[in-house]
PDB file of N, CA and C in Angstrom:
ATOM      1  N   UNK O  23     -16.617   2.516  -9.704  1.00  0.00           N
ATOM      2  CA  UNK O  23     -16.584   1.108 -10.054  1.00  0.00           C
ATOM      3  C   UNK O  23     -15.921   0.339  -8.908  1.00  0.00           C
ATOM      4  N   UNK O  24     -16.264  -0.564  -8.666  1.00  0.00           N
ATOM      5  CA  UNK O  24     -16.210  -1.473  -7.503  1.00  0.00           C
ATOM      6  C   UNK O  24     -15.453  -2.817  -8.177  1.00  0.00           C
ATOM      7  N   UNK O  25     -14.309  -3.302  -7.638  1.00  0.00           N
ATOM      8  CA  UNK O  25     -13.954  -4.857  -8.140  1.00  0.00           C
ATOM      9  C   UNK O  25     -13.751  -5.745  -6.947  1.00  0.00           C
ATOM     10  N   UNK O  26     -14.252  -7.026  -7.106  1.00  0.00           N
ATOM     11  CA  UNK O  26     -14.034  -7.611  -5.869  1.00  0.00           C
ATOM     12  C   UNK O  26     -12.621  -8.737  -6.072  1.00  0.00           C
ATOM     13  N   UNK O  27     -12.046  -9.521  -5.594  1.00  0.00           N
ATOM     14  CA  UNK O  27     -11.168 -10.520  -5.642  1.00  0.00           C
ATOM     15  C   UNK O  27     -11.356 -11.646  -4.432  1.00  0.00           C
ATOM     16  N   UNK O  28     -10.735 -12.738  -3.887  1.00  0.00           N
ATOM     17  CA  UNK O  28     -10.806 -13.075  -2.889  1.00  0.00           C
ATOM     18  C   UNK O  28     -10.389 -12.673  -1.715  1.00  0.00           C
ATOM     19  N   UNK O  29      -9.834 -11.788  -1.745  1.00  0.00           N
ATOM     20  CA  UNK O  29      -9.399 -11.644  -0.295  1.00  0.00           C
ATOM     21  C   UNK O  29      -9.338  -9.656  -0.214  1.00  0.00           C
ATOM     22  N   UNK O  30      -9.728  -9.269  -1.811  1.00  0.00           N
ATOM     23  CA  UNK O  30      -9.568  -7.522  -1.383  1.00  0.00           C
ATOM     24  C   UNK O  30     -10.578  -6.920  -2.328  1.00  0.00           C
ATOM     25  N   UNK O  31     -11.274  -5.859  -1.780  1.00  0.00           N
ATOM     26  CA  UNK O  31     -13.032  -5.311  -2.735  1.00  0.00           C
ATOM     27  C   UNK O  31     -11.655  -4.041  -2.491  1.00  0.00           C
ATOM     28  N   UNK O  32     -11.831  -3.384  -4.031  1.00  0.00           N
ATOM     29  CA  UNK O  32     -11.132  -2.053  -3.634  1.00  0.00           C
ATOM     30  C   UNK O  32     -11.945  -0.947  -4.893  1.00  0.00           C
ATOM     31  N   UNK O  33     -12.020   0.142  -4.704  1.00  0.00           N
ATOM     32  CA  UNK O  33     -12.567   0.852  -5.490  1.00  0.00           C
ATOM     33  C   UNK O  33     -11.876   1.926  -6.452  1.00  0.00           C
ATOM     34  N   UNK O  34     -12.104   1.549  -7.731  1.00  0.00           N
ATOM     35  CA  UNK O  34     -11.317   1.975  -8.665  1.00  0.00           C
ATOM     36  C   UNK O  34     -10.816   3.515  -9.194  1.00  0.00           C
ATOM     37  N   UNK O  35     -12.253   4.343  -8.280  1.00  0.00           N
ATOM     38  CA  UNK O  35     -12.184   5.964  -8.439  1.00  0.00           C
ATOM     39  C   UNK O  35     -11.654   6.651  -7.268  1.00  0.00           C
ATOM     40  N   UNK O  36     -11.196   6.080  -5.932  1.00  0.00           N
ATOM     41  CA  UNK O  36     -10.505   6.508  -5.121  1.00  0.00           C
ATOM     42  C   UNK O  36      -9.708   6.012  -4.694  1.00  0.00           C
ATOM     43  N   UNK O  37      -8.958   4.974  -5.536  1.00  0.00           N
ATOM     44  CA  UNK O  37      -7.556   3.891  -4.673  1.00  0.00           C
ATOM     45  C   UNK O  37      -7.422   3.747  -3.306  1.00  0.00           C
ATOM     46  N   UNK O  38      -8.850   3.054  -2.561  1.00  0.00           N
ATOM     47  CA  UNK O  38      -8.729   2.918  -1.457  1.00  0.00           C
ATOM     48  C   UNK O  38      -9.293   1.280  -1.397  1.00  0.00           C
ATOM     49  N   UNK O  39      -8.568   0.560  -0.675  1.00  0.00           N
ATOM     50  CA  UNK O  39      -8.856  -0.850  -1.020  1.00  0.00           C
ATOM     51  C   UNK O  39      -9.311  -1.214   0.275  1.00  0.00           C
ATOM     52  N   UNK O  40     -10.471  -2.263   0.246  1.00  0.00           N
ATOM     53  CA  UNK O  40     -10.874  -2.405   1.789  1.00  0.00           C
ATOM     54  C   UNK O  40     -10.718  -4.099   1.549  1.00  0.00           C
ATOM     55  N   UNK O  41     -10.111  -4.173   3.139  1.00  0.00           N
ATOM     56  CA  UNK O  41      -9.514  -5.242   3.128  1.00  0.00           C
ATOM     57  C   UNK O  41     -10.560  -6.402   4.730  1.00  0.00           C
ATOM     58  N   UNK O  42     -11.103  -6.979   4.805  1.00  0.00           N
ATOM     59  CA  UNK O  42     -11.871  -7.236   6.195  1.00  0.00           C
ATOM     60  C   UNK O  42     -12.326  -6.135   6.584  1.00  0.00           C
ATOM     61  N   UNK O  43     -12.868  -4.745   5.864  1.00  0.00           N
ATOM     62  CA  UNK O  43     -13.384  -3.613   6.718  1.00  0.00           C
ATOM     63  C   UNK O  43     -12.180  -2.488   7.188  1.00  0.00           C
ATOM     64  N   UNK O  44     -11.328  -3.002   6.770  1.00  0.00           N
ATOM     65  CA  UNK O  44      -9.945  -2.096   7.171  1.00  0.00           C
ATOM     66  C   UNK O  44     -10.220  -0.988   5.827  1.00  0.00           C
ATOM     67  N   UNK O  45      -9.697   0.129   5.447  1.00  0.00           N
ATOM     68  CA  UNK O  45      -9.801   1.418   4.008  1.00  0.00           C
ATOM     69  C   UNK O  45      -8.153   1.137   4.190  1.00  0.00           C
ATOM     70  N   UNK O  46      -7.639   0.989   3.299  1.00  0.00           N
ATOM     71  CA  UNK O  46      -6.090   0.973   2.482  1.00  0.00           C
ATOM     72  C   UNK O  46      -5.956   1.840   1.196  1.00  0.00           C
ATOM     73  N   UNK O  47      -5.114   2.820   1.930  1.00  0.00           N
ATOM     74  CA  UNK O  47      -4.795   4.004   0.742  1.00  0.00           C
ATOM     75  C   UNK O  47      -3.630   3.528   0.468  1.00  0.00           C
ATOM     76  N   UNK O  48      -3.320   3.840  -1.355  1.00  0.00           N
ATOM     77  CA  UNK O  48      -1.822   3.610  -1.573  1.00  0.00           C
ATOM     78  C   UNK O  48      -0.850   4.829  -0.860  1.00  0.00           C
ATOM     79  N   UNK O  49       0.203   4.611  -0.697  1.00  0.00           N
ATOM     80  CA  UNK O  49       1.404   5.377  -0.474  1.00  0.00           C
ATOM     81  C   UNK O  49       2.430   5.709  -1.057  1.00  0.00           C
ATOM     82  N   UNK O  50       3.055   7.094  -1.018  1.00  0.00           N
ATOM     83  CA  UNK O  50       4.140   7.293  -2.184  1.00  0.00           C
ATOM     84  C   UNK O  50       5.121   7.602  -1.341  1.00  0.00           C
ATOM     85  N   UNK O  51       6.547   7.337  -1.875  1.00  0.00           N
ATOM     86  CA  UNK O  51       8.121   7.582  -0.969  1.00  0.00           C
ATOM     87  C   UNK O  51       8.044   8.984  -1.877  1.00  0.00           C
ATOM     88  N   UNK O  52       8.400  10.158  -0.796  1.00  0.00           N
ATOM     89  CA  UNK O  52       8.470  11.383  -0.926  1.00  0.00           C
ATOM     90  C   UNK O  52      10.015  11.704  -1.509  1.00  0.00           C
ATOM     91  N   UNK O  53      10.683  10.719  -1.909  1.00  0.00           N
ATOM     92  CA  UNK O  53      12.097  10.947  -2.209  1.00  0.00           C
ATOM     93  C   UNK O  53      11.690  10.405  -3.893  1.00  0.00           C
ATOM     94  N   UNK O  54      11.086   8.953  -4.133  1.00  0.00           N
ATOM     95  CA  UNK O  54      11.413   8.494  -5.084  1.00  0.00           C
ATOM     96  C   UNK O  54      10.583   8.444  -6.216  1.00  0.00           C
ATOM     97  N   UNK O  55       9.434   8.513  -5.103  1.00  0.00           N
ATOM     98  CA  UNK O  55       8.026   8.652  -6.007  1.00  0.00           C
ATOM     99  C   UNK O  55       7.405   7.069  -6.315  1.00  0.00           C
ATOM    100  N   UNK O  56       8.381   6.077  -5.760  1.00  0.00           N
ATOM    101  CA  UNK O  56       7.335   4.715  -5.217  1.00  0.00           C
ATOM    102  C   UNK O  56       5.822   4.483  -4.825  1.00  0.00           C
ATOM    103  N   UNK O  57       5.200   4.116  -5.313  1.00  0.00           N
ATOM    104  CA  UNK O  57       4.306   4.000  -4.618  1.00  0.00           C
ATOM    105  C   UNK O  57       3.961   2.585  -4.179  1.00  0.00           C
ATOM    106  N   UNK O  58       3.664   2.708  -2.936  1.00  0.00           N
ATOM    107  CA  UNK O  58       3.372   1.016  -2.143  1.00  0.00           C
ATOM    108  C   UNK O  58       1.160   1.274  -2.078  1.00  0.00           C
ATOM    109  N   UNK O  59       1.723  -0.214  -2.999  1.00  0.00           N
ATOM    110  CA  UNK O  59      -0.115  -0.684  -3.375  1.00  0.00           C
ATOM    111  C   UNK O  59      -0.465  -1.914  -2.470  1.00  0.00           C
ATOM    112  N   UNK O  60      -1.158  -1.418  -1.275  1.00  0.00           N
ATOM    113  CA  UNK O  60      -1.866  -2.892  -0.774  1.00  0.00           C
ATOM    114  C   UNK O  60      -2.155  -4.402  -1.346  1.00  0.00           C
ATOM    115  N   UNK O  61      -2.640  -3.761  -2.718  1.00  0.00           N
ATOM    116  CA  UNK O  61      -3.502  -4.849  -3.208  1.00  0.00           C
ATOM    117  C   UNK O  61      -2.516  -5.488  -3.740  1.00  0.00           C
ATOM    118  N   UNK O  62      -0.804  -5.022  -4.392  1.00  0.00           N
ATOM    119  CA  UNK O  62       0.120  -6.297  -4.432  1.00  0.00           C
ATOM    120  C   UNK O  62       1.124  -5.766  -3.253  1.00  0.00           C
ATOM    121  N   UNK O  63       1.231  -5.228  -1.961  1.00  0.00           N
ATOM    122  CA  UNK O  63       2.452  -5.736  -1.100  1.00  0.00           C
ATOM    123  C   UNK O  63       3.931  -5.459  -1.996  1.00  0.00           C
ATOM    124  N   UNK O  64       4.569  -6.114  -1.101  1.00  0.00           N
ATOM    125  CA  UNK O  64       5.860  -5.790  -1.413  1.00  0.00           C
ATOM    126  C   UNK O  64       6.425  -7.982  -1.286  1.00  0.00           C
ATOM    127  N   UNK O  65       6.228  -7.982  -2.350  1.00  0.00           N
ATOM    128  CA  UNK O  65       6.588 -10.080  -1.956  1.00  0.00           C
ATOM    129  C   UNK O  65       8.288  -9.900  -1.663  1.00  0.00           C
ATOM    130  N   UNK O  66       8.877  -9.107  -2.168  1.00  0.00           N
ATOM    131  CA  UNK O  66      10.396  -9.153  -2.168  1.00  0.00           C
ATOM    132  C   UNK O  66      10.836  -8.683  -1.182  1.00  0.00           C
ATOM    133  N   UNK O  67       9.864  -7.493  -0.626  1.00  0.00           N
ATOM    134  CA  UNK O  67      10.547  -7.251   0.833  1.00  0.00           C
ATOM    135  C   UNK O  67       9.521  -7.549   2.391  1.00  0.00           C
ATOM    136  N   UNK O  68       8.965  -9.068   1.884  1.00  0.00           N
ATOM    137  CA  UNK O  68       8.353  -9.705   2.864  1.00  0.00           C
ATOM    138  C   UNK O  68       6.784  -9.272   3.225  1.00  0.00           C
ATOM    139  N   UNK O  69       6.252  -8.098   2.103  1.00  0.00           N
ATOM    140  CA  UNK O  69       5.055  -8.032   2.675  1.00  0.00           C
ATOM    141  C   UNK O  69       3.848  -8.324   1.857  1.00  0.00           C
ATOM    142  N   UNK O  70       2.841  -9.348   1.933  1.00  0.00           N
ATOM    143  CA  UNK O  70       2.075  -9.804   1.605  1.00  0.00           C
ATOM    144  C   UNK O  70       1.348  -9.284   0.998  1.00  0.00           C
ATOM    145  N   UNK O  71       0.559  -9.090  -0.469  1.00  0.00           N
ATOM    146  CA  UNK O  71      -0.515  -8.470  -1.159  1.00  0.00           C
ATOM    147  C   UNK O  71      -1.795  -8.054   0.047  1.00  0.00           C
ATOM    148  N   UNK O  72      -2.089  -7.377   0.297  1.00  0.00           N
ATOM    149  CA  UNK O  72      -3.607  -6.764   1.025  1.00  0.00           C
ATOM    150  C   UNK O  72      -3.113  -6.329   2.464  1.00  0.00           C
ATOM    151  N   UNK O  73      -1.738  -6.261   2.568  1.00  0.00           N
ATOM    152  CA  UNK O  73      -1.042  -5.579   3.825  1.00  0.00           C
ATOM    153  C   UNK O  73      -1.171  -4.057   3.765  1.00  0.00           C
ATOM    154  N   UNK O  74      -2.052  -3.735   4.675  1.00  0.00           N
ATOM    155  CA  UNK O  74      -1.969  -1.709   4.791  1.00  0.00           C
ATOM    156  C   UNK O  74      -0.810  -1.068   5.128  1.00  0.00           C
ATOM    157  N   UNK O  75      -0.355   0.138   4.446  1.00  0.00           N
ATOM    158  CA  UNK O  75       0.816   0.693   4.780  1.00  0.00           C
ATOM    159  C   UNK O  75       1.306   0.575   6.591  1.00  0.00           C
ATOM    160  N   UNK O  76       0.223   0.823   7.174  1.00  0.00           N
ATOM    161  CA  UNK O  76      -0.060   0.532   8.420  1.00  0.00           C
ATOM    162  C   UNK O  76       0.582  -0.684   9.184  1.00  0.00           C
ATOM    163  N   UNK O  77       0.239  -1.647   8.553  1.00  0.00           N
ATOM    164  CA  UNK O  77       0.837  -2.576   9.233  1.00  0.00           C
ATOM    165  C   UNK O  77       2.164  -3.249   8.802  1.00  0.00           C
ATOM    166  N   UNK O  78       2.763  -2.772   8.007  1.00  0.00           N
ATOM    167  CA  UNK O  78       4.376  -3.066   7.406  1.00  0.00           C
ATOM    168  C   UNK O  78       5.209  -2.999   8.753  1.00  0.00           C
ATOM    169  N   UNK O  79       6.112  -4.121   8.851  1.00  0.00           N
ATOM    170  CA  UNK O  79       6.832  -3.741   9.923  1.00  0.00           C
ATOM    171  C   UNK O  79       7.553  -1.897   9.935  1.00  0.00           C
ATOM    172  N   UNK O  80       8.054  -1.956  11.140  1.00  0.00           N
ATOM    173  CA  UNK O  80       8.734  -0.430  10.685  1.00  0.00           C
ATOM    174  C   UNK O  80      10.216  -0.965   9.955  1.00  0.00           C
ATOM    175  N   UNK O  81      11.025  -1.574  10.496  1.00  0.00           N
ATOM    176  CA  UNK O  81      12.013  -1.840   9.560  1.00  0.00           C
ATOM    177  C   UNK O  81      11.839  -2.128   7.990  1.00  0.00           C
ATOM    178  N   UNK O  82      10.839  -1.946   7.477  1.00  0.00           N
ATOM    179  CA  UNK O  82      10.815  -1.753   5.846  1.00  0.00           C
ATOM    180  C   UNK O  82      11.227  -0.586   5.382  1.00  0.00           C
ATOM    181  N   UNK O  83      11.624  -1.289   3.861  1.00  0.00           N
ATOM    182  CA  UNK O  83      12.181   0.256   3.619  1.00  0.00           C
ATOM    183  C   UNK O  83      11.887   0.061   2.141  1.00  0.00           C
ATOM    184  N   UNK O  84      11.839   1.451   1.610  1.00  0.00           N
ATOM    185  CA  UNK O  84      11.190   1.227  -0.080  1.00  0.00           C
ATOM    186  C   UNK O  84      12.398   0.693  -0.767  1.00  0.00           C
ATOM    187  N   UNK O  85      11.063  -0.192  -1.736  1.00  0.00           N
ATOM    188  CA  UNK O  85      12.264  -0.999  -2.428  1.00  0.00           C
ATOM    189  C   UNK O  85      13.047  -0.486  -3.908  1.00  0.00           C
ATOM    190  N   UNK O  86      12.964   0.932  -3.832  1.00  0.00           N
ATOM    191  CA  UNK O  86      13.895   1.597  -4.704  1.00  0.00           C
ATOM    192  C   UNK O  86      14.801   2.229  -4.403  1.00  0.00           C
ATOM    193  N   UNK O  87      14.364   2.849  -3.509  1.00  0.00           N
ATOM    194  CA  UNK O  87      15.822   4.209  -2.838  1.00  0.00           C
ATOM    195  C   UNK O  87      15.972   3.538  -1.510  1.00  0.00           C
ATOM    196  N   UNK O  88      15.358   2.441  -1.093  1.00  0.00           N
ATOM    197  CA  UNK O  88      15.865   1.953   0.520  1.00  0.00           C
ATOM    198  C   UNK O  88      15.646   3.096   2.234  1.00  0.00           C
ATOM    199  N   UNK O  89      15.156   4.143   1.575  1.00  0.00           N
ATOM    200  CA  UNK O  89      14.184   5.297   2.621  1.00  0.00           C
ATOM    201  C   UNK O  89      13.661   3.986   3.658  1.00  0.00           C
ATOM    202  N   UNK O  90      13.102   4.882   4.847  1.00  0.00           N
ATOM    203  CA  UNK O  90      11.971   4.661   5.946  1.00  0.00           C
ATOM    204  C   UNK O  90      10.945   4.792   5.841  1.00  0.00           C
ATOM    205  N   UNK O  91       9.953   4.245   5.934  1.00  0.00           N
ATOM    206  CA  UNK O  91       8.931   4.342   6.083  1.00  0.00           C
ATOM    207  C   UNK O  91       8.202   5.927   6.245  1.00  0.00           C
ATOM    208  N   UNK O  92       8.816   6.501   7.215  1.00  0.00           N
ATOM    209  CA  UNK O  92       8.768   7.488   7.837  1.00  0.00           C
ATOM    210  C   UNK O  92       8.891   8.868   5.980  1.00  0.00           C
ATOM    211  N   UNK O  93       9.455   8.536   5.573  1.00  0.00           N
ATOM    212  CA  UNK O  93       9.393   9.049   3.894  1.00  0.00           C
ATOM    213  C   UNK O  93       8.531   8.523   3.170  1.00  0.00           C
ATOM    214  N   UNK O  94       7.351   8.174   3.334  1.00  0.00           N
ATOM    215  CA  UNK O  94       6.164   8.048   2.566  1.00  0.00           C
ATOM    216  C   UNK O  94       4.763   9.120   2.953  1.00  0.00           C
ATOM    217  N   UNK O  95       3.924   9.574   2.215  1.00  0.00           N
ATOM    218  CA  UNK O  95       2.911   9.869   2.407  1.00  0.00           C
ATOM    219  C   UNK O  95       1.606   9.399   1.945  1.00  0.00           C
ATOM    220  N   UNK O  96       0.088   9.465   2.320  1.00  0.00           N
ATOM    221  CA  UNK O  96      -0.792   8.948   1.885  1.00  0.00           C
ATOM    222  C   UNK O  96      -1.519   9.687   0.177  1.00  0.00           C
ATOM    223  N   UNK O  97      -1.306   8.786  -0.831  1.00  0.00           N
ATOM    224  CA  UNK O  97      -1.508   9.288  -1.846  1.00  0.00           C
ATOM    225  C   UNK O  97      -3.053   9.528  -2.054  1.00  0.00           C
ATOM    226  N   UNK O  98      -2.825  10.888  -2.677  1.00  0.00           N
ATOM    227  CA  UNK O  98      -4.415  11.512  -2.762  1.00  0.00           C
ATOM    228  C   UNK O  98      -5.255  11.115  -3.523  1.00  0.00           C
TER     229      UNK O  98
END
C-alpha cells in the first residue's frame, strides 16, 4: 500500500519513505530502542518531518537517552 501526502509518498509494507526520490528508512537507537521516523523528524530537536536519518546534523542526539547518532541502526 502506497500513501501519498504533500511533501512525502512512503510505503506502508516496507517503512521506507521516499522523499524527492531520496528512500528513507526509519532508524532505531541501539541503546533505547527509539526509533527516528522521517516522515515526523524530530521538531524538538530541530529536525524537520521528511529529514533522512542521513541528513540530521551529526550533533543530534536521541531524544530519549541523549546517545549519538553513531548508536542508531537502519531498521529492518
Amino acid at each position: 500500500m502506497t500513501c501519498h501526502s504533500d511533501y512525502v509518498t512512503f510505503n506502508l509494507s516496507n517503512d521506507i519513505i521516499i522523499n524527492g526520490g531520496k528512500q528513507m528508512k526509519k532508524w532505531v537507537c541501539e541503546v533505547c530502542g527509539y526509533i527516528y521516523d522521517p516522515e515526523f523528524g524530530d521538531p524538538d530537536g530541530g529536525v524537520e518531518p521528511g529529514t533522512a536519518f542521513e541528513d540530521i546534523p551529526e550533533d543530534w542526539v536521541c531524544p530519549d537517552c541523549g546517545v549519538t547518532k553513531d548508536n542508531f541502526s537502519p531498521l529492518d
